[in-house]
């Protein structure tokens, strides 16, 4: 198996120039979730060039390429394509200056701030290498490019649009994410790897009044503040120590002007958990607190509580992860790391779950290794190394592309080799 990986990867230097310019082009042309039309077009064109049978427009802008190459297992490799409403501040000469209308029609800056352009480039590169060396493997390769990971509904959208009828059932699904670790490293992890995520919007109702007449109001600013403080007790006082949970209030919106007491306030929360019973406990506590604080303020109307943007747990199969980890150890040697489970979330598992097949999803590094090591020595990694979703997130092109491409090839060949 190691020999089939090394023979497929021996052509890696020949795709380098093409892959780097593809990456810069994608980076300079980011598209928001559900708007990945140009990206999908580039993906479909490159897959066709490599001989894949291509289907477009699955779940909106999703693209799937299937490459049949004799008897053997079917391996699904997945990349996500969407970018974020962020004003890029990397200073790169291929930085994005794109603006676009978001889902609500608001004009926003757009940036590949999560590295999904890296994912697309690596998967197209892996597809090209495997298509160009069909003597070295046998089976069926499915390359899946999904829209809208950042809005949590892209993978499910492809499933709901009949994905299972359109492609062969995979034996395993594999995916990866570039993260702010040293470039060149790969980090598989068995079991729970990425957390479940939920957003919660709470609308709290008070009674509006003139700012000079607080006694005539039920002040939603005070009510919302008490809720925010009280929410801090969920993780520290209610969730068992040793269990993981995050409760973040990411947005507080109340009022328009200093001398007006508004009649309502809106809080937007983000919840992360690894365990379904802990998730249910946290959501129940949030609802209890919102209702009880509303009653304590004398509010005459119950709060509205809406759960949205929910992501499933990414729970890597033990067997599939062990197989990938062994292949990675043979290929990457010292560059194999285990950075442990991450608090980020992904909708990737919706695809393997729709087929009921095992999956594994790993992280790989995108930060210049020298800069990472220097920051580590200074103890300033979190201050100095921009992470995903930062306007300064700028993966180094190499060895990031080379590593992410090799990881997909090596992992796929653990079944197909
Ligand atoms: Zn992201
Ligand atoms: Zn991402």
XYZ file of C-alpha atoms and ligand atoms in Angstrom:
419
model
C 0.000 0.000 0.000
C 2.822 2.378 0.840
C 4.239 1.679 -2.596
C 0.988 2.606 -4.384
C 0.884 5.919 -2.437
C 4.469 6.762 -3.298
C 3.960 5.925 -6.958
C 0.789 8.081 -7.174
C 2.487 10.935 -5.294
C 5.612 10.796 -7.458
C 3.671 12.984 -9.937
C 2.927 15.620 -7.271
C 5.593 18.077 -8.447
C 4.052 18.056 -11.935
C 0.726 19.487 -10.656
C 2.318 22.116 -8.370
C 2.138 25.183 -10.675
C -1.396 24.397 -11.825
C -2.567 23.772 -8.257
C -1.006 26.932 -6.816
C -2.520 29.184 -9.473
C -5.879 27.409 -9.052
C -5.684 28.145 -5.311
C -4.825 31.833 -5.804
C -7.681 32.184 -8.290
C -10.176 30.605 -5.861
C -8.844 32.744 -3.022
C -9.311 35.946 -5.021
C -12.876 34.917 -6.012
C -14.600 33.793 -2.787
C -18.363 33.167 -2.770
C -20.796 33.175 0.158
C -22.713 30.062 1.263
C -25.250 28.894 -1.366
C -23.697 31.263 -3.958
C -20.714 29.052 -4.995
C -21.572 29.134 -8.706
C -18.201 30.212 -10.116
C -16.342 27.818 -7.797
C -18.646 24.941 -8.752
C -18.031 25.708 -12.419
C -14.253 25.581 -11.937
C -14.588 22.317 -10.008
C -16.788 20.663 -12.661
C -14.456 21.722 -15.481
C -11.339 20.370 -13.748
C -13.053 17.076 -12.831
C -14.187 16.562 -16.439
C -10.662 17.214 -17.657
C -9.529 14.333 -15.417
C -12.176 11.939 -16.747
C -14.642 12.010 -13.829
C -18.369 11.556 -14.549
C -19.633 14.888 -13.206
C -23.023 15.862 -11.756
C -23.694 19.512 -10.959
C -26.360 21.464 -9.104
C -26.935 18.928 -6.311
C -28.527 20.726 -3.348
C -27.979 24.058 -5.109
C -24.337 24.343 -6.173
C -23.003 20.930 -5.045
C -20.796 18.996 -7.477
C -19.905 15.296 -7.476
C -17.345 13.545 -9.675
C -17.220 9.755 -9.907
C -14.189 7.912 -11.262
C -14.704 4.170 -11.747
C -11.484 2.216 -11.971
C -12.196 -1.488 -11.791
C -13.360 -3.685 -8.915
C -12.823 -2.698 -5.303
C -14.124 -0.410 -2.594
C -15.771 2.994 -3.092
C -14.145 5.925 -1.282
C -15.820 9.316 -0.933
C -13.570 12.370 -0.486
C -15.250 15.627 0.474
C -14.371 19.338 0.278
C -16.489 22.399 1.109
C -16.529 25.450 -1.184
C -18.026 28.467 0.597
C -16.434 31.643 1.986
C -17.363 34.090 4.754
C -18.627 37.679 5.130
C -15.248 39.020 6.314
C -13.162 41.956 4.996
C -9.819 40.328 4.173
C -6.836 41.958 5.925
C -4.028 39.572 4.984
C -2.228 41.967 2.631
C -1.578 39.069 0.221
C -1.206 39.990 -3.445
C -4.023 37.516 -4.230
C -6.279 38.827 -1.411
C -10.005 39.151 -2.030
C -11.608 42.541 -2.689
C -14.978 40.925 -3.440
C -18.292 42.236 -2.082
C -21.608 40.441 -2.501
C -25.201 40.538 -1.262
C -25.766 38.085 1.583
C -28.920 36.000 2.139
C -30.771 39.040 3.502
C -29.713 41.270 0.597
C -27.121 43.215 2.610
C -23.857 44.061 0.793
C -20.914 42.434 2.644
C -17.203 41.855 2.010
C -16.342 38.232 1.160
C -13.201 36.286 2.101
C -12.048 32.685 2.115
C -11.462 33.068 5.864
C -11.848 29.378 6.698
C -9.560 27.873 4.057
C -12.248 26.107 2.012
C -10.301 27.275 -1.072
C -7.431 25.112 0.235
C -9.843 22.170 0.587
C -11.120 22.534 -2.998
C -7.568 22.843 -4.379
C -6.359 19.789 -2.431
C -9.283 17.602 -3.510
C -8.946 18.606 -7.178
C -5.200 17.901 -6.878
C -5.805 14.484 -5.312
C -8.342 13.710 -8.039
C -5.857 14.642 -10.741
C -3.090 12.498 -9.202
C -5.362 9.461 -8.784
C -6.874 9.886 -12.265
C -3.382 10.030 -13.735
C -2.176 6.808 -12.125
C -5.003 4.306 -12.520
C -2.593 1.369 -12.678
C -1.708 1.988 -9.016
C -5.196 1.458 -7.561
C -8.536 -0.199 -8.106
C -12.073 0.715 -7.047
C -14.300 3.807 -7.313
C -13.401 7.327 -6.258
C -16.154 9.834 -5.433
C -15.051 13.480 -5.147
C -17.799 15.508 -3.453
C -17.753 19.331 -3.325
C -20.460 20.690 -1.049
C -21.868 24.188 -0.718
C -22.737 26.078 2.448
C -20.730 24.474 5.229
C -20.665 27.805 7.091
C -24.470 27.891 7.304
C -24.600 24.220 8.428
C -27.080 23.172 5.719
C -24.946 22.430 2.619
C -24.267 18.727 3.222
C -27.861 18.033 4.269
C -29.035 19.977 1.202
C -27.154 17.545 -1.064
C -28.592 14.576 0.859
C -32.129 15.987 0.572
C -31.611 16.467 -3.173
C -31.212 12.715 -3.678
C -27.455 12.305 -3.273
C -27.879 8.642 -2.279
C -29.606 7.868 -5.609
C -27.030 9.740 -7.685
C -23.740 8.234 -6.531
C -22.495 4.753 -5.636
C -22.762 3.926 -1.946
C -19.308 4.628 -0.420
C -17.569 2.149 1.883
C -16.018 5.070 3.739
C -16.190 8.889 3.662
C -13.099 11.025 4.284
C -12.740 14.755 4.871
C -10.258 17.272 6.226
C -9.842 20.869 7.440
C -6.882 23.219 7.317
C -6.285 24.691 10.779
C -3.786 27.108 12.340
C -1.250 24.389 13.144
C 2.241 24.080 11.634
C 2.000 23.417 7.890
C 3.121 19.899 7.021
C 1.418 18.275 10.020
C -1.681 16.069 9.865
C -3.772 15.149 12.890
C -6.249 12.264 12.770
C -8.300 11.609 15.917
C -10.615 8.683 16.694
C -14.016 9.273 18.312
C -15.552 12.699 18.927
C -13.347 15.132 16.977
C -15.541 18.194 16.337
C -18.319 19.360 18.636
C -22.038 19.673 18.085
C -23.022 23.313 17.647
C -26.298 25.148 18.108
C -27.200 28.802 17.882
C -30.035 30.125 20.050
C -31.900 33.400 19.485
C -33.757 34.716 22.539
C -36.151 37.646 22.220
C -36.927 39.118 25.652
C -39.946 41.372 26.059
C -40.146 44.414 28.345
C -42.107 47.662 28.134
C -40.799 50.725 26.332
C -40.652 54.178 27.888
C -38.845 57.545 27.851
C -35.311 57.270 29.219
C -36.262 59.794 31.934
C -39.176 57.629 33.126
C -37.738 54.217 33.976
C -40.526 53.592 36.503
C -42.983 53.321 33.585
C -40.846 50.719 31.797
C -39.854 47.107 32.067
C -36.296 47.651 30.926
C -35.212 44.919 28.461
C -31.569 46.087 28.707
C -31.531 45.206 32.406
C -33.443 41.987 31.754
C -31.020 40.949 28.987
C -28.014 41.774 31.181
C -29.333 39.573 33.994
C -29.873 36.729 31.523
C -26.289 37.070 30.207
C -24.849 36.946 33.735
C -27.099 34.068 34.775
C -26.132 32.039 31.649
C -22.528 32.011 32.887
C -23.647 29.664 35.671
C -24.681 26.876 33.280
C -21.186 25.633 32.474
C -19.639 26.563 35.826
C -22.478 25.378 38.143
C -24.736 22.944 36.277
C -22.728 20.896 33.756
C -20.694 18.220 35.594
C -16.992 19.161 35.910
C -15.101 17.098 33.348
C -17.890 17.329 30.782
C -17.377 19.786 27.947
C -19.736 22.634 27.096
C -19.399 26.188 25.756
C -22.111 28.854 26.131
C -21.167 32.086 24.352
C -23.338 35.184 23.991
C -22.165 36.456 20.616
C -24.719 39.209 20.119
C -26.784 41.548 22.312
C -29.155 43.935 20.559
C -31.332 46.437 22.413
C -32.405 50.024 21.903
C -31.694 52.767 19.387
C -30.843 55.894 21.414
C -29.737 56.879 24.917
C -33.050 58.443 25.996
C -35.319 55.636 24.828
C -36.006 52.468 26.796
C -36.775 49.831 24.174
C -39.570 47.286 24.464
C -37.509 44.185 23.661
C -33.949 42.818 23.519
C -32.403 40.066 21.392
C -29.590 37.750 22.476
C -27.810 35.358 20.115
C -25.959 32.473 21.756
C -23.596 29.807 20.483
C -23.506 26.405 22.202
C -20.851 23.680 21.770
C -21.077 20.180 23.245
C -19.791 16.647 22.540
C -22.590 14.739 24.258
C -26.287 14.800 23.345
C -27.504 14.625 26.949
C -25.243 17.569 27.890
C -26.582 19.481 24.877
C -30.155 18.869 26.010
C -29.261 19.897 29.575
C -27.670 23.172 28.378
C -30.582 24.058 26.073
C -33.093 23.340 28.860
C -31.115 25.545 31.275
C -31.057 28.415 28.754
C -34.819 28.239 28.350
C -35.394 28.052 32.126
C -33.187 31.106 32.735
C -34.766 33.194 29.954
C -38.269 32.460 31.259
C -37.420 32.929 34.930
C -35.583 36.233 34.389
C -38.476 37.516 32.273
C -40.828 36.682 35.139
C -38.439 38.281 37.637
C -38.530 41.511 35.614
C -42.327 41.467 35.525
C -42.453 40.938 31.791
C -45.995 40.303 30.605
C -44.906 38.223 27.626
C -42.951 34.958 27.538
C -39.613 35.142 25.657
C -39.301 33.674 22.155
C -36.544 31.050 21.990
C -35.368 29.731 18.619
C -32.634 27.109 18.031
C -30.974 27.441 14.593
C -27.732 26.692 12.670
C -27.342 23.282 14.368
C -24.299 21.165 13.467
C -24.035 17.427 14.196
C -21.240 15.816 16.204
C -18.271 14.732 14.069
C -17.668 11.325 15.654
C -14.842 9.572 13.802
C -15.083 5.808 13.307
C -12.441 3.976 15.332
C -11.692 1.457 12.578
C -11.538 3.953 9.695
C -9.406 6.351 11.753
C -6.958 3.587 12.691
C -6.600 2.686 9.022
C -5.957 6.308 7.998
C -3.613 6.873 10.923
C -1.477 3.885 9.944
C -1.283 5.090 6.339
C -0.413 8.618 7.542
C 2.295 7.257 9.832
C 3.888 5.406 6.912
C 3.789 8.507 4.718
C 4.136 11.522 7.041
C 6.316 9.959 9.785
C 7.214 12.660 12.325
C 4.653 15.050 10.878
C 1.811 12.912 12.230
C 0.395 14.688 15.291
C -2.689 14.382 17.461
C -3.896 17.819 18.490
C -6.922 16.210 20.140
C -10.583 17.027 19.702
C -11.554 20.522 18.571
C -14.369 22.836 19.683
C -15.178 23.785 16.070
C -18.048 22.098 14.198
C -18.757 20.664 10.745
C -21.720 19.370 8.766
C -19.557 16.788 6.904
C -21.021 13.809 8.798
C -24.482 14.400 7.265
C -23.200 12.726 4.074
C -21.824 9.454 5.566
C -24.772 9.363 8.006
C -27.178 9.444 5.029
C -25.521 6.252 3.721
C -24.939 4.752 7.175
C -21.227 4.324 6.454
C -18.134 4.980 8.620
C -16.112 8.149 8.257
C -13.071 9.943 9.532
C -12.261 13.649 9.379
C -8.835 15.041 10.239
C -7.102 18.398 10.595
C -3.917 19.540 8.867
C -1.693 22.557 9.418
C -1.610 25.775 7.383
C 0.729 28.038 9.371
C 4.337 28.674 8.352
C 6.170 26.221 10.681
C 8.950 28.648 11.707
C 6.465 31.377 12.651
C 4.412 28.820 14.609
C 7.438 27.527 16.527
C 8.631 31.066 17.348
C 5.170 32.011 18.643
C 5.049 28.778 20.637
C 8.393 29.630 22.277
C 7.137 33.118 23.142
C 3.856 31.624 24.426
C 1.916 33.866 22.022
C 0.325 31.385 19.582
C -3.238 32.613 20.218
C -2.180 36.276 19.834
C 0.207 35.954 16.894
C -1.123 33.094 14.740
C -4.367 34.115 13.004
C -6.874 31.250 13.155
C -9.787 30.343 10.863
C -12.415 33.107 10.563
C -9.825 35.820 11.328
C -9.518 38.579 8.664
C -5.774 37.827 8.805
C -6.099 34.026 8.275
C -3.581 33.322 5.508
C -2.424 29.716 5.120
C 1.059 29.425 3.582
C 0.630 27.882 0.151
C 3.366 25.299 0.708
C 3.695 22.862 2.229
C -0.038 23.272 2.977
C -1.357 22.313 -0.490
C 1.169 19.523 -0.853
C 0.278 18.085 2.571
C -3.510 18.360 2.189
C -3.320 16.748 -1.260
C -1.041 13.932 -0.101
C -3.272 13.301 2.934
C -6.320 12.731 0.689
C -4.370 10.466 -1.678
C -2.751 8.434 1.116
C -6.049 8.057 3.002
C -7.995 7.061 -0.141
C -5.351 4.481 -1.052
C -5.696 2.892 2.395
C -8.864 1.435 0.797
C -8.134 1.641 -2.924
C -4.408 0.781 -2.950
Zn -15.469 28.049 9.063
Zn -14.332 25.621 7.575
